[in-house]
Short mmCIF file of C-alpha atoms in Angstrom, two decimals:
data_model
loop_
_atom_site.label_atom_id
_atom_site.label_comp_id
_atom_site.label_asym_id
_atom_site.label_seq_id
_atom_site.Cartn_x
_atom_site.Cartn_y
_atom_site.Cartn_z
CA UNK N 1 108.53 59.79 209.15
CA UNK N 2 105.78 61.17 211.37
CA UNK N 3 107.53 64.14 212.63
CA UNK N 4 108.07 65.00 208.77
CA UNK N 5 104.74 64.46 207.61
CA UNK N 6 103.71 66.47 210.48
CA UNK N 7 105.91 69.79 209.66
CA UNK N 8 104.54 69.11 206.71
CA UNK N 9 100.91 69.61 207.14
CA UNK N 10 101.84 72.62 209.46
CA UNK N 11 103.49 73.95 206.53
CA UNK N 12 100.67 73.80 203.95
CA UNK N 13 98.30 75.13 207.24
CA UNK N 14 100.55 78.07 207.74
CA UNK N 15 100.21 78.63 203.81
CA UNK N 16 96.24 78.06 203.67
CA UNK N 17 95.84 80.59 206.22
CA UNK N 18 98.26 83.19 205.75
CA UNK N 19 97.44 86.00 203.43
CA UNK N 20 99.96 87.51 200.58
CA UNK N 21 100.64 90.27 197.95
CA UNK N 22 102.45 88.99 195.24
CA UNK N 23 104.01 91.38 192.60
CA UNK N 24 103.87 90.64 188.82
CA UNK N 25 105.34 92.54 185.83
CA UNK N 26 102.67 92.44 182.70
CA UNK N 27 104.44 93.09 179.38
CA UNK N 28 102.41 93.51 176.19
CA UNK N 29 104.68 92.80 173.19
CA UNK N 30 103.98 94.13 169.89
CA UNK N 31 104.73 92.79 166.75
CA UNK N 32 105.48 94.13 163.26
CA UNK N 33 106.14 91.50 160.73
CA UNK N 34 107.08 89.14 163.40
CA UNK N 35 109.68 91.17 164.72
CA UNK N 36 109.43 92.58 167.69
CA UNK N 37 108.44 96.82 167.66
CA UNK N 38 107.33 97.39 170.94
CA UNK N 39 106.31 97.15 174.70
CA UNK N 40 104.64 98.22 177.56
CA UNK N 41 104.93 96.59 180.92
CA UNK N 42 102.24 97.12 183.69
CA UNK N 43 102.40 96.62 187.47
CA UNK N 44 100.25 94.03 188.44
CA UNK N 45 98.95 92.54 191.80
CA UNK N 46 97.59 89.82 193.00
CA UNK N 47 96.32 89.28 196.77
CA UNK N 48 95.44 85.51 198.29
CA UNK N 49 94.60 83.83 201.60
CA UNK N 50 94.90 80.69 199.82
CA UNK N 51 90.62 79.84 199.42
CA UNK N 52 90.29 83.45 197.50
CA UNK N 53 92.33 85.69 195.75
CA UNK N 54 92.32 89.41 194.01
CA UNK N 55 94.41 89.92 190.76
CA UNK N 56 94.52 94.09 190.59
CA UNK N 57 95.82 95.03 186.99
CA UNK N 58 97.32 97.28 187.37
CA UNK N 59 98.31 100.64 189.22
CA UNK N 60 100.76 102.40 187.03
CA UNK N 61 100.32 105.95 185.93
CA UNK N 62 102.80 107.99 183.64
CA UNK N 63 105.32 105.14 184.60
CA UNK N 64 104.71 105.43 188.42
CA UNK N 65 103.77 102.84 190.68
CA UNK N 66 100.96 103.77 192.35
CA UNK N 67 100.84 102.94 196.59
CA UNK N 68 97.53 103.36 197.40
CA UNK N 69 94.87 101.14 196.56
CA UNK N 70 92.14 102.56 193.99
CA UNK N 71 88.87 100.30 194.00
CA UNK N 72 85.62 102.45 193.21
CA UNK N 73 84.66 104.64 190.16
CA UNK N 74 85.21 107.90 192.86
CA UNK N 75 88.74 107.08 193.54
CA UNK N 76 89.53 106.32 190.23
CA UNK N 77 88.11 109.48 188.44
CA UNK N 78 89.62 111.75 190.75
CA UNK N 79 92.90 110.46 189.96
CA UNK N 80 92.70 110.54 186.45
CA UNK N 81 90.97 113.90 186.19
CA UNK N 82 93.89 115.15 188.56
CA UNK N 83 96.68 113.98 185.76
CA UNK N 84 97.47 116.47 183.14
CA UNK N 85 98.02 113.33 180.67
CA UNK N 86 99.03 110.00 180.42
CA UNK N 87 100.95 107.54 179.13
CA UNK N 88 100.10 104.71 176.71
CA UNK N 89 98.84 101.57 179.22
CA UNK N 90 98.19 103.20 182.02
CA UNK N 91 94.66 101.34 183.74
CA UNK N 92 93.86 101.71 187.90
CA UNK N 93 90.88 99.23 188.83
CA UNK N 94 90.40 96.31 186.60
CA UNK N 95 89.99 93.18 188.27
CA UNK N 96 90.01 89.43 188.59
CA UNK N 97 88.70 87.77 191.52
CA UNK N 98 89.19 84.06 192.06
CA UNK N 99 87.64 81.45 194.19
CA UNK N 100 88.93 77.92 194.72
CA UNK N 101 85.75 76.17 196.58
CA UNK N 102 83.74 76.92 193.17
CA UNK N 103 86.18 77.24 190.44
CA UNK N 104 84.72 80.82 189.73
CA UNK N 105 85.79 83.96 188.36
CA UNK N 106 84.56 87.37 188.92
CA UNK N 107 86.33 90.01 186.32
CA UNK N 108 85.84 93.94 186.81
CA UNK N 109 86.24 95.64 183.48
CA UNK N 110 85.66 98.77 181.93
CA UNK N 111 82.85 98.58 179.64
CA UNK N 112 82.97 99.21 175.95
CA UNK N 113 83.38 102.55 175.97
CA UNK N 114 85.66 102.50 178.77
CA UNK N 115 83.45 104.84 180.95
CA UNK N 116 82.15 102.32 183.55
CA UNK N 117 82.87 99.29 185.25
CA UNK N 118 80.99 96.23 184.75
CA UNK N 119 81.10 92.89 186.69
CA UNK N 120 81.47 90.16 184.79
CA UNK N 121 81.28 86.18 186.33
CA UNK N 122 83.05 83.28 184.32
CA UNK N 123 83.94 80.07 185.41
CA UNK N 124 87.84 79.17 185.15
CA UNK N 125 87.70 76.46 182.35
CA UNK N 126 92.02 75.66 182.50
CA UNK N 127 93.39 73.26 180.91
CA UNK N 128 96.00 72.24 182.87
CA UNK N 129 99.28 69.94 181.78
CA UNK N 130 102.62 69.44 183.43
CA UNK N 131 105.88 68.76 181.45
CA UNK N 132 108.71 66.58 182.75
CA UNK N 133 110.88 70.15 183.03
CA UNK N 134 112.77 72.24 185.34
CA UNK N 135 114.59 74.82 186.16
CA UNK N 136 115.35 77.63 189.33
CA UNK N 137 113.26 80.89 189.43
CA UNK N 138 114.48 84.02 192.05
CA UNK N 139 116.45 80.62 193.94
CA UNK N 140 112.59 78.30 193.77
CA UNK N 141 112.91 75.66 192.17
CA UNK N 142 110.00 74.89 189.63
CA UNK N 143 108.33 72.88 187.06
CA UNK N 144 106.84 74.16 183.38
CA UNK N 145 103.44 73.36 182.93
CA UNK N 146 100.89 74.25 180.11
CA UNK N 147 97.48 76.04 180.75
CA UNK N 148 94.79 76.74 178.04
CA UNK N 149 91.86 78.65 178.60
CA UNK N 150 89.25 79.16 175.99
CA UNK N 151 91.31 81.56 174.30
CA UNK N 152 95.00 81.38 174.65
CA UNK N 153 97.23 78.84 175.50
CA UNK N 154 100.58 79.56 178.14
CA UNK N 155 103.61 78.37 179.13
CA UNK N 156 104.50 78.63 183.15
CA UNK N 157 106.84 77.42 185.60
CA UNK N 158 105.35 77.15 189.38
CA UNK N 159 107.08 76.45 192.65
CA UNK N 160 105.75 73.55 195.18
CA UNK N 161 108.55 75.21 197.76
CA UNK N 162 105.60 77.96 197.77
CA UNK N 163 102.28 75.95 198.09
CA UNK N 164 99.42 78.55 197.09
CA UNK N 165 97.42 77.47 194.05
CA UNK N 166 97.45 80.48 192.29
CA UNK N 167 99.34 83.03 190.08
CA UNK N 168 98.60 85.89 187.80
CA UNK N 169 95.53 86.77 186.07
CA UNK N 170 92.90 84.01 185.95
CA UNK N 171 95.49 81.34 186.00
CA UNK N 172 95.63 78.30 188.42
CA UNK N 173 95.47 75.08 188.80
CA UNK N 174 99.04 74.21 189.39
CA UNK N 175 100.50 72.67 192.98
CA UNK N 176 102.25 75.56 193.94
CA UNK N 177 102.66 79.44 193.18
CA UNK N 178 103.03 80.67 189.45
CA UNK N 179 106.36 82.43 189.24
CA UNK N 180 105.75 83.18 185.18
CA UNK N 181 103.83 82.34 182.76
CA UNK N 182 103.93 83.83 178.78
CA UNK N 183 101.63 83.03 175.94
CA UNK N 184 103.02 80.56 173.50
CA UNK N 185 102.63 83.54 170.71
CA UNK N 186 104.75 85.34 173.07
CA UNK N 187 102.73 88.32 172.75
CA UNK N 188 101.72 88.67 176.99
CA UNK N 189 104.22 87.67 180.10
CA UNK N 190 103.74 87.61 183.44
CA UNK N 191 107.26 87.66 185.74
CA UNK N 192 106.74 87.82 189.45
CA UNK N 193 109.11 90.50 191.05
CA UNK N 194 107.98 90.56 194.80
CA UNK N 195 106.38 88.15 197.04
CA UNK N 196 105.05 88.80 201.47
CA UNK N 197 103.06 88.10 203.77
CA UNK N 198 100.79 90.50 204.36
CA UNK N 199 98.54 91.69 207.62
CA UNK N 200 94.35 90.01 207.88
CA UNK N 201 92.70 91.11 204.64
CA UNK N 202 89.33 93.17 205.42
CA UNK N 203 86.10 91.37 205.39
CA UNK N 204 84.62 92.79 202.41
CA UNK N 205 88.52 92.82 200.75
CA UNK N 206 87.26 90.56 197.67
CA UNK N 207 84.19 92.47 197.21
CA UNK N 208 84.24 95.42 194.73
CA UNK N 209 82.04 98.09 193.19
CA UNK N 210 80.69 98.25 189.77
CA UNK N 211 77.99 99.96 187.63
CA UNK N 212 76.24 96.88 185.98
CA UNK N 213 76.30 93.00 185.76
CA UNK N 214 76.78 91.64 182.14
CA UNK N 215 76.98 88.56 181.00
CA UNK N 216 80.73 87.45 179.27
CA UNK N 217 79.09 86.93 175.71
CA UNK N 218 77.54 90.22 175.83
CA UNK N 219 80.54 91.95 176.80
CA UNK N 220 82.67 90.71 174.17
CA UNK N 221 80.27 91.38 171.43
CA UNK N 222 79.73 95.04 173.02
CA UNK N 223 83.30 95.52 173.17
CA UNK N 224 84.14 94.09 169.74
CA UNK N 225 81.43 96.03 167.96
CA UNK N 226 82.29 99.20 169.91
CA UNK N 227 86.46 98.47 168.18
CA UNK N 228 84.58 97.82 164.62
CA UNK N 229 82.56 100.77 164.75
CA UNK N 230 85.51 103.51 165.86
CA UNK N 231 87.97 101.27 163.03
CA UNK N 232 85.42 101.66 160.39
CA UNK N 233 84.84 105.69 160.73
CA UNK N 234 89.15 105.90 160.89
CA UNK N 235 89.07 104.05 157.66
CA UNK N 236 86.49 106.05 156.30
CA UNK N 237 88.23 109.65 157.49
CA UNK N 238 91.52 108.37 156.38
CA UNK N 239 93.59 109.04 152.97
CA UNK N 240 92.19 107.24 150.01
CA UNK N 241 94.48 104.42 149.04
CA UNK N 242 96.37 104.04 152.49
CA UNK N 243 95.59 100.46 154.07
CA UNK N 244 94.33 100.33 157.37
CA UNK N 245 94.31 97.09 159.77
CA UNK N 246 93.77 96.67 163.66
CA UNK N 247 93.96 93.25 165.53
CA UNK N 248 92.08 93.16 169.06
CA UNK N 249 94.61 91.04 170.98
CA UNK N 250 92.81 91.36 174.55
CA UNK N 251 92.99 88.35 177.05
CA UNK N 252 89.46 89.03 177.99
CA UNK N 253 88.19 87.84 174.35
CA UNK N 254 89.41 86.34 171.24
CA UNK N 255 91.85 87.29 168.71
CA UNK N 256 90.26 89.45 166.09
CA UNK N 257 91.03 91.39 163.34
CA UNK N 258 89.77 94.32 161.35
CA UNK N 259 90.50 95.47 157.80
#
């Protein structure tokens, strides 16, 4: 019994102090008359030594993953100014950076007007529940557990055979690694496709560059207002009698609509 419990605390050790790049799939359903119209599914990353981790959504361009990593406002306008056009839900450099000694967020977003990045702190307020269910994931096998956060509400399954409190996004919380999660309106997933150890992460790895600090309220009023504003004029500019609607359905903020 000693020898076990002893592998296992060299287990979770190896884990704790290992570092890993874990590949998601992000797909953004969209709905017409609750049926299903279309999609758009982003490569997403996420980066953990077990204490921290770096959620990188996401590096696709015109379809394309992206191998090198793109983290300051130089890097990212070159590349973008060096692309003829591109494709609906392409996005290099925003960011959510996780501790676990504080229960604190860090998010890197574009601001409003999508010109600059902002920093952004939050604390991870997860709701976290497990259900009595489970099933096998890429040969793990896991549990399903439900996580709310102030805005949306998910589904998951997480692996204990892969002990790393984390998964995509901001969510946590869970003993083991999140190997998908989906919104219970079905509207965002998360799948993992990839999972390795990777070599030391840099010292400054979970720092990151950005133009101002705002505070999460102001943000999502800026951004919101910013949505209203550019609706409002395409209403105004648009053929008299046609009916014009636009729902916000961001994970960053509520779900809001315009008419």
């Amino acid at each position: 019994m000693k020898k076990n419990i002893s592998l296992f605390i060299i287990l979770i050790h190896s884990f704790a102090f290992s570092q890993y790049e874990i590949h998601y799939d992000y797909t953004i359903k969209y709905y017409l008359e609750n049926h299903l119209s279309s999609s758009v599914t982003l490569k997403t990353y996420l980066y953990t030594d077990g204490v921290q981790s770096k959620f990188v959504k996401n590096k696709v361009v015109n379809g394309k993953l992206e191998t090198d990593y793109y983290n300051s406002d130089q890097e990212f306008l070159a590349l973008i100014q060096s692309i003829p056009s591109k494709d609906p839900g392409d996005s290099i450099g925003e960011l959510v950076v996780k501790n676990n000694h504080n229960d604190t967020v860090q998010l890197r977003l574009l601001n409003a007007n999508r010109k600059k990045y902002i920093k952004i702190l939050d604390t991870n307020l997860l709701e976290v529940t497990l259900i009595n269910e489970f099933k096998t994931i890429n040969t793990y096998n896991c549990q399903k557990a439900i996580i709310k956060n102030e805005y949306r509400t998910f589904e998951v399954w997480f692996t204990p055979e892969i002990p790393i409190n984390d998964g995509p996004w901001k969510l946590k919380g869970v003993l083991g690694l999140i190997l998908y999660a989906e919104t219970t309106d079905k509207k965002h997933e998360f799948k993992l496709t990839s999972f390795k150890k990777t070599s030391p992460f840099p010292k400054d790895f979970f720092d990151f560059p950005y133009d101002k600090e705002m505070d999460k309220t102001s943000f999502i009023k800026d951004f919101l207002n910013d949505k209203e504003k550019r609706f409002k004029y395409g209403k105004s500019t648009s053929v008299e009698g046609t009916t014009s609607t636009l729902t916000i359905d961001n994970l960053e903020m509520p779900i809001t609509n315009f008419e």
